[in-house]
mmCIF file of C-alpha atoms in Angstrom:
data_model
loop_
_atom_site.group_PDB
_atom_site.id
_atom_site.type_symbol
_atom_site.label_atom_id
_atom_site.label_comp_id
_atom_site.label_asym_id
_atom_site.label_seq_id
_atom_site.Cartn_x
_atom_site.Cartn_y
_atom_site.Cartn_z
ATOM 1 C CA MET A 1 100.059 90.073 74.335
ATOM 2 C CA THR A 2 101.419 89.568 77.845
ATOM 3 C CA ALA A 3 102.321 92.132 80.487
ATOM 4 C CA SER A 4 105.990 91.490 79.839
ATOM 5 C CA ASP A 5 105.490 92.544 76.207
ATOM 6 C CA ASN A 6 104.120 95.909 77.305
ATOM 7 C CA ASN A 7 106.928 96.433 79.838
ATOM 8 C CA PRO A 8 110.133 94.989 78.413
ATOM 9 C CA PRO A 9 112.963 94.511 80.904
ATOM 10 C CA ALA A 10 115.418 97.353 81.243
ATOM 11 C CA PRO A 11 118.822 96.887 79.620
ATOM 12 C CA PRO A 12 121.550 95.580 81.953
ATOM 13 C CA SER A 13 123.270 98.976 81.998
ATOM 14 C CA ALA A 14 120.115 100.615 83.444
ATOM 15 C CA ARG A 15 119.662 98.145 86.290
ATOM 16 C CA ARG A 16 121.009 98.969 89.727
ATOM 17 C CA VAL A 17 122.491 96.286 91.914
ATOM 18 C CA TYR A 18 121.103 95.999 95.427
ATOM 19 C CA PRO A 19 121.616 93.489 98.269
ATOM 20 C CA GLN A 20 119.541 90.361 98.665
ATOM 21 C CA LEU A 21 118.040 89.819 102.116
ATOM 22 C CA VAL A 22 117.674 86.300 103.448
ATOM 23 C CA THR A 23 116.227 85.183 106.784
ATOM 24 C CA ARG A 24 118.407 82.459 108.288
ATOM 25 C CA GLU A 25 117.154 79.484 110.279
ATOM 26 C CA ASP A 26 117.875 81.292 113.539
ATOM 27 C CA GLY A 27 115.602 84.167 112.463
ATOM 28 C CA VAL A 28 118.429 86.636 111.774
ATOM 29 C CA LEU A 29 118.077 88.718 108.632
ATOM 30 C CA GLU A 30 121.245 88.427 106.562
ATOM 31 C CA ILE A 31 122.350 91.044 104.044
ATOM 32 C CA ARG A 32 124.053 89.415 101.064
ATOM 33 C CA LYS A 33 126.067 91.809 98.930
ATOM 34 C CA THR A 34 127.606 90.883 95.593
ATOM 35 C CA THR A 35 130.370 93.490 95.539
ATOM 36 C CA GLU A 36 132.372 95.544 98.010
ATOM 37 C CA GLY A 37 130.953 99.039 98.372
ATOM 38 C CA GLU A 38 127.555 97.965 97.071
ATOM 39 C CA LEU A 39 125.611 99.772 99.793
ATOM 40 C CA GLU A 40 127.594 102.998 99.361
ATOM 41 C CA ALA A 41 126.883 102.959 95.630
ATOM 42 C CA LEU A 42 123.203 102.134 96.136
ATOM 43 C CA LEU A 43 122.589 104.867 98.712
ATOM 44 C CA ARG A 44 125.099 107.276 97.117
ATOM 45 C CA MET A 45 126.859 107.746 100.432
ATOM 46 C CA LYS A 46 130.541 108.419 100.997
ATOM 47 C CA THR A 47 131.223 106.070 103.916
ATOM 48 C CA SER A 48 130.442 102.427 104.555
ATOM 49 C CA ASP A 49 129.464 103.203 108.166
ATOM 50 C CA GLY A 50 126.897 105.752 107.041
ATOM 51 C CA ALA A 51 125.445 103.539 104.319
ATOM 52 C CA SER A 52 125.222 100.410 106.464
ATOM 53 C CA GLY A 53 123.809 102.415 109.383
ATOM 54 C CA VAL A 54 120.983 103.922 107.331
ATOM 55 C CA PHE A 55 120.245 100.584 105.661
ATOM 56 C CA ARG A 56 120.194 98.569 108.898
ATOM 57 C CA THR A 57 118.061 101.067 110.828
ATOM 58 C CA ASP A 58 115.594 101.003 107.957
ATOM 59 C CA LEU A 59 115.373 97.215 108.281
ATOM 60 C CA GLU A 60 115.133 97.347 112.079
ATOM 61 C CA ALA A 61 112.148 99.684 111.793
ATOM 62 C CA LEU A 62 110.215 96.793 110.235
ATOM 63 C CA GLY A 63 110.529 94.587 113.300
ATOM 64 C CA ARG A 64 110.324 90.805 113.167
ATOM 65 C CA PRO A 65 106.790 90.739 111.700
ATOM 66 C CA GLY A 66 107.891 92.934 108.795
ATOM 67 C CA GLN A 67 110.897 90.913 107.688
ATOM 68 C CA ASP A 68 108.907 89.486 104.807
ATOM 69 C CA ASP A 69 108.888 92.991 103.310
ATOM 70 C CA ALA A 70 112.584 93.597 103.898
ATOM 71 C CA GLN A 71 113.508 93.063 100.253
ATOM 72 C CA LEU A 72 111.266 95.977 99.326
ATOM 73 C CA VAL A 73 113.473 98.258 101.399
ATOM 74 C CA ALA A 74 116.531 97.400 99.331
ATOM 75 C CA ALA A 75 114.601 97.577 96.060
ATOM 76 C CA MET A 76 113.234 101.060 96.801
ATOM 77 C CA TYR A 77 116.728 102.504 96.979
ATOM 78 C CA ALA A 78 117.303 101.179 93.467
ATOM 79 C CA GLU A 79 113.955 102.563 92.303
ATOM 80 C CA VAL A 80 114.210 106.091 93.748
ATOM 81 C CA GLU A 81 117.994 106.394 93.257
ATOM 82 C CA PRO A 82 119.019 108.709 96.109
ATOM 83 C CA ARG A 83 121.874 111.065 95.258
ATOM 84 C CA ASP A 84 123.329 111.607 98.736
ATOM 85 C CA GLY A 85 122.919 110.648 102.367
ATOM 86 C CA ILE A 86 120.011 113.028 103.009
ATOM 87 C CA GLU A 87 117.997 111.596 100.139
ATOM 88 C CA ALA A 88 118.868 108.055 101.274
ATOM 89 C CA MET A 89 117.420 108.760 104.718
ATOM 90 C CA LEU A 90 114.297 110.292 103.205
ATOM 91 C CA VAL A 91 113.835 107.177 101.064
ATOM 92 C CA ALA A 92 114.185 105.079 104.227
ATOM 93 C CA HIS A 93 111.524 107.160 105.993
ATOM 94 C CA THR A 94 109.016 107.042 103.148
ATOM 95 C CA THR A 95 109.472 103.276 102.736
ATOM 96 C CA ALA A 96 108.936 102.661 106.452
ATOM 97 C CA THR A 97 105.826 104.846 106.434
ATOM 98 C CA HIS A 98 104.449 103.039 103.382
ATOM 99 C CA LEU A 99 104.915 99.666 105.057
ATOM 100 C CA ALA A 100 103.268 100.948 108.244
ATOM 101 C CA ILE A 101 100.231 102.079 106.240
ATOM 102 C CA SER A 102 100.028 98.680 104.551
ATOM 103 C CA THR A 103 100.256 96.860 107.888
ATOM 104 C CA ILE A 104 97.519 98.958 109.486
ATOM 105 C CA SER A 105 95.350 98.521 106.403
ATOM 106 C CA ARG A 106 95.512 94.748 106.753
ATOM 107 C CA LYS A 107 94.635 94.962 110.437
ATOM 108 C CA MET A 108 91.736 97.321 109.756
ATOM 109 C CA THR A 109 90.270 94.941 107.181
ATOM 110 C CA ALA A 110 90.390 92.030 109.637
ATOM 111 C CA ALA A 111 89.111 93.991 112.651
ATOM 112 C CA PRO A 112 85.716 92.637 113.827
ATOM 113 C CA MET A 113 84.586 95.750 115.719
ATOM 114 C CA TYR A 114 83.664 99.105 114.239
ATOM 115 C CA GLN A 115 85.497 101.047 116.952
ATOM 116 C CA VAL A 116 88.714 99.187 116.233
ATOM 117 C CA ARG A 117 88.414 99.767 112.501
ATOM 118 C CA GLU A 118 87.804 103.461 113.120
ATOM 119 C CA SER A 119 90.946 103.677 115.260
ATOM 120 C CA TYR A 120 92.994 102.039 112.515
ATOM 121 C CA GLU A 121 91.487 104.418 109.975
ATOM 122 C CA ARG A 122 92.598 107.446 112.007
ATOM 123 C CA SER A 123 96.115 106.009 112.207
ATOM 124 C CA MET A 124 96.166 105.487 108.442
ATOM 125 C CA THR A 125 95.081 109.088 107.889
ATOM 126 C CA ARG A 126 97.888 110.419 110.059
ATOM 127 C CA LEU A 127 100.444 108.165 108.385
ATOM 128 C CA SER A 128 99.223 109.205 104.943
ATOM 129 C CA ARG A 129 99.809 112.853 105.849
ATOM 130 C CA THR A 130 103.254 111.959 107.118
ATOM 131 C CA TYR A 131 104.006 110.131 103.870
ATOM 132 C CA ILE A 132 102.948 113.125 101.775
ATOM 133 C CA ALA A 133 105.104 115.438 103.916
ATOM 134 C CA GLN A 134 108.091 113.134 103.480
ATOM 135 C CA MET A 135 107.624 113.043 99.710
ATOM 136 C CA GLU A 136 107.360 116.838 99.607
ATOM 137 C CA ALA A 137 110.561 117.123 101.640
ATOM 138 C CA LEU A 138 112.371 114.867 99.164
ATOM 139 C CA LYS A 139 110.966 116.821 96.224
ATOM 140 C CA LYS A 140 112.003 120.191 97.672
ATOM 141 C CA TYR A 141 115.466 118.923 98.591
ATOM 142 C CA ARG A 142 116.029 117.689 95.053
ATOM 143 C CA ALA A 143 114.637 120.883 93.535
ATOM 144 C CA LYS A 144 117.207 123.024 95.357
ATOM 145 C CA ALA A 145 119.992 121.328 93.452
ATOM 146 C CA GLN A 146 118.222 121.882 90.118
ATOM 147 C CA GLN A 147 117.216 125.544 90.382
ATOM 148 C CA THR A 148 118.267 127.644 87.397
ATOM 149 C CA VAL A 149 117.553 131.213 86.265
ATOM 150 C CA ARG A 150 116.807 131.556 82.553
ATOM 151 C CA VAL A 151 117.053 134.951 80.859
ATOM 152 C CA GLU A 152 114.302 135.210 78.261
ATOM 153 C CA ARG A 153 115.074 138.695 76.872
ATOM 154 C CA VAL A 154 117.063 141.790 77.738
ATOM 155 C CA ASP A 155 116.562 144.930 75.605
ATOM 156 C CA VAL A 156 119.516 147.326 75.437
ATOM 157 C CA TYR A 157 118.855 150.449 73.360
ATOM 158 C CA GLU A 158 121.446 152.500 71.518
ATOM 159 C CA GLY A 159 123.596 154.419 73.926
ATOM 160 C CA GLY A 160 122.411 152.393 76.896
ATOM 161 C CA ARG A 161 124.129 149.865 79.149
ATOM 162 C CA ALA A 162 122.592 146.798 80.802
ATOM 163 C CA ILE A 163 123.811 145.943 84.299
ATOM 164 C CA VAL A 164 123.038 142.421 85.439
ATOM 165 C CA GLY A 165 123.189 142.294 89.208
ATOM 166 C CA ASP A 166 122.160 144.192 92.308
ATOM 167 C CA ILE A 167 123.339 147.754 92.881
ATOM 168 C CA HIS A 168 124.295 148.558 96.470
ATOM 169 C CA HIS A 169 124.359 152.223 97.543
ATOM 170 C CA GLY A 170 126.739 153.294 100.281
ATOM 171 C CA GLY A 171 124.450 156.081 101.524
ATOM 172 C CA ARG A 172 124.472 159.733 100.506
ATOM 173 C CA GLY A 173 127.455 160.471 98.378
ATOM 174 C CA GLY A 174 128.475 156.837 98.657
ATOM 175 C CA SER A 175 129.738 154.814 95.760
ATOM 176 C CA GLU A 176 127.822 152.137 93.938
ATOM 177 C CA SER A 177 129.151 148.649 93.592
ATOM 178 C CA GLY A 178 127.735 145.996 91.301
ATOM 179 C CA ALA A 179 127.158 142.630 92.947
ATOM 180 C CA CYS A 180 127.489 139.320 91.185
ATOM 181 C CA ASN A 181 124.056 138.157 92.398
ATOM 182 C CA SER A 182 121.794 138.072 89.364
ATOM 183 C CA GLY A 183 118.117 137.324 89.174
ATOM 184 C CA PRO A 184 114.799 138.325 87.619
ATOM 185 C CA LYS A 185 114.488 141.535 89.701
ATOM 186 C CA ALA A 186 118.010 142.594 88.759
ATOM 187 C CA LEU A 187 117.296 141.954 85.081
ATOM 188 C CA ARG A 188 114.073 143.982 85.167
ATOM 189 C CA GLY A 189 115.911 146.826 86.857
ATOM 190 C CA ALA A 190 118.685 146.632 84.265
ATOM 191 C CA GLY A 191 116.112 146.810 81.461
ATOM 192 C CA ARG A 192 114.508 149.929 82.959
ATOM 193 C CA ARG A 193 117.878 151.632 83.402
ATOM 194 C CA ALA A 194 118.824 150.758 79.835
ATOM 195 C CA ARG A 195 115.583 152.243 78.454
ATOM 196 C CA ARG A 196 116.075 155.458 80.458
ATOM 197 C CA LEU A 197 119.618 155.781 79.168
ATOM 198 C CA GLY A 198 118.384 155.132 75.651
ATOM 199 C CA ARG A 199 115.766 157.886 75.878
ATOM 200 C CA THR A 200 118.393 160.306 77.255
ATOM 201 C CA ALA A 201 120.692 159.515 74.346
ATOM 202 C CA ASP A 202 117.856 160.140 71.869
ATOM 203 C CA LEU A 203 117.115 163.559 73.416
ATOM 204 C CA GLN A 204 120.754 164.569 73.262
ATOM 205 C CA THR A 205 120.930 163.520 69.618
ATOM 206 C CA SER A 206 117.787 165.533 68.705
ATOM 207 C CA LYS A 207 119.282 168.661 70.294
#
């Protein structure tokens, strides 16, 4: 059994199109797109100026020595699938940091002197922390768009009423107004109020 048998290719509908990068004879890196608006779709950005700007600055961060890894930059956008411009920039940052770590690792391995290797090692440590921070930033940014509040259970006893939301008091003698902001604290408070009302109703019935 070959590796390709264990990891069959994804169906055409699941593949994302991304530009091919070719270094011309004059040393200029050329971006070859197959369709109009390809970069905007890849980076999930609304404008061509924004998409091309983020993509080109990501490539420029590699410098001439890093042009051999330029295709990885384009491929990572397809792998991570950013959903807006902020995520696209975070993908650019993490990719650049990853390539910097790889470059320093190669230099550290080839360094003849212990002091030089130690200096490279310190740089790798700092870059690794930066990479982790960038990944955490991307994770937190994505999580904000996916936050949901799930109500597991609300008990409302006979004669009681459950109020979902915050209650704002206007001071002494002031009126109460129910807010539309719901959450776990509001639900717990509503449950307590409902139980108190239920007990009051039971006492009145027994009398």
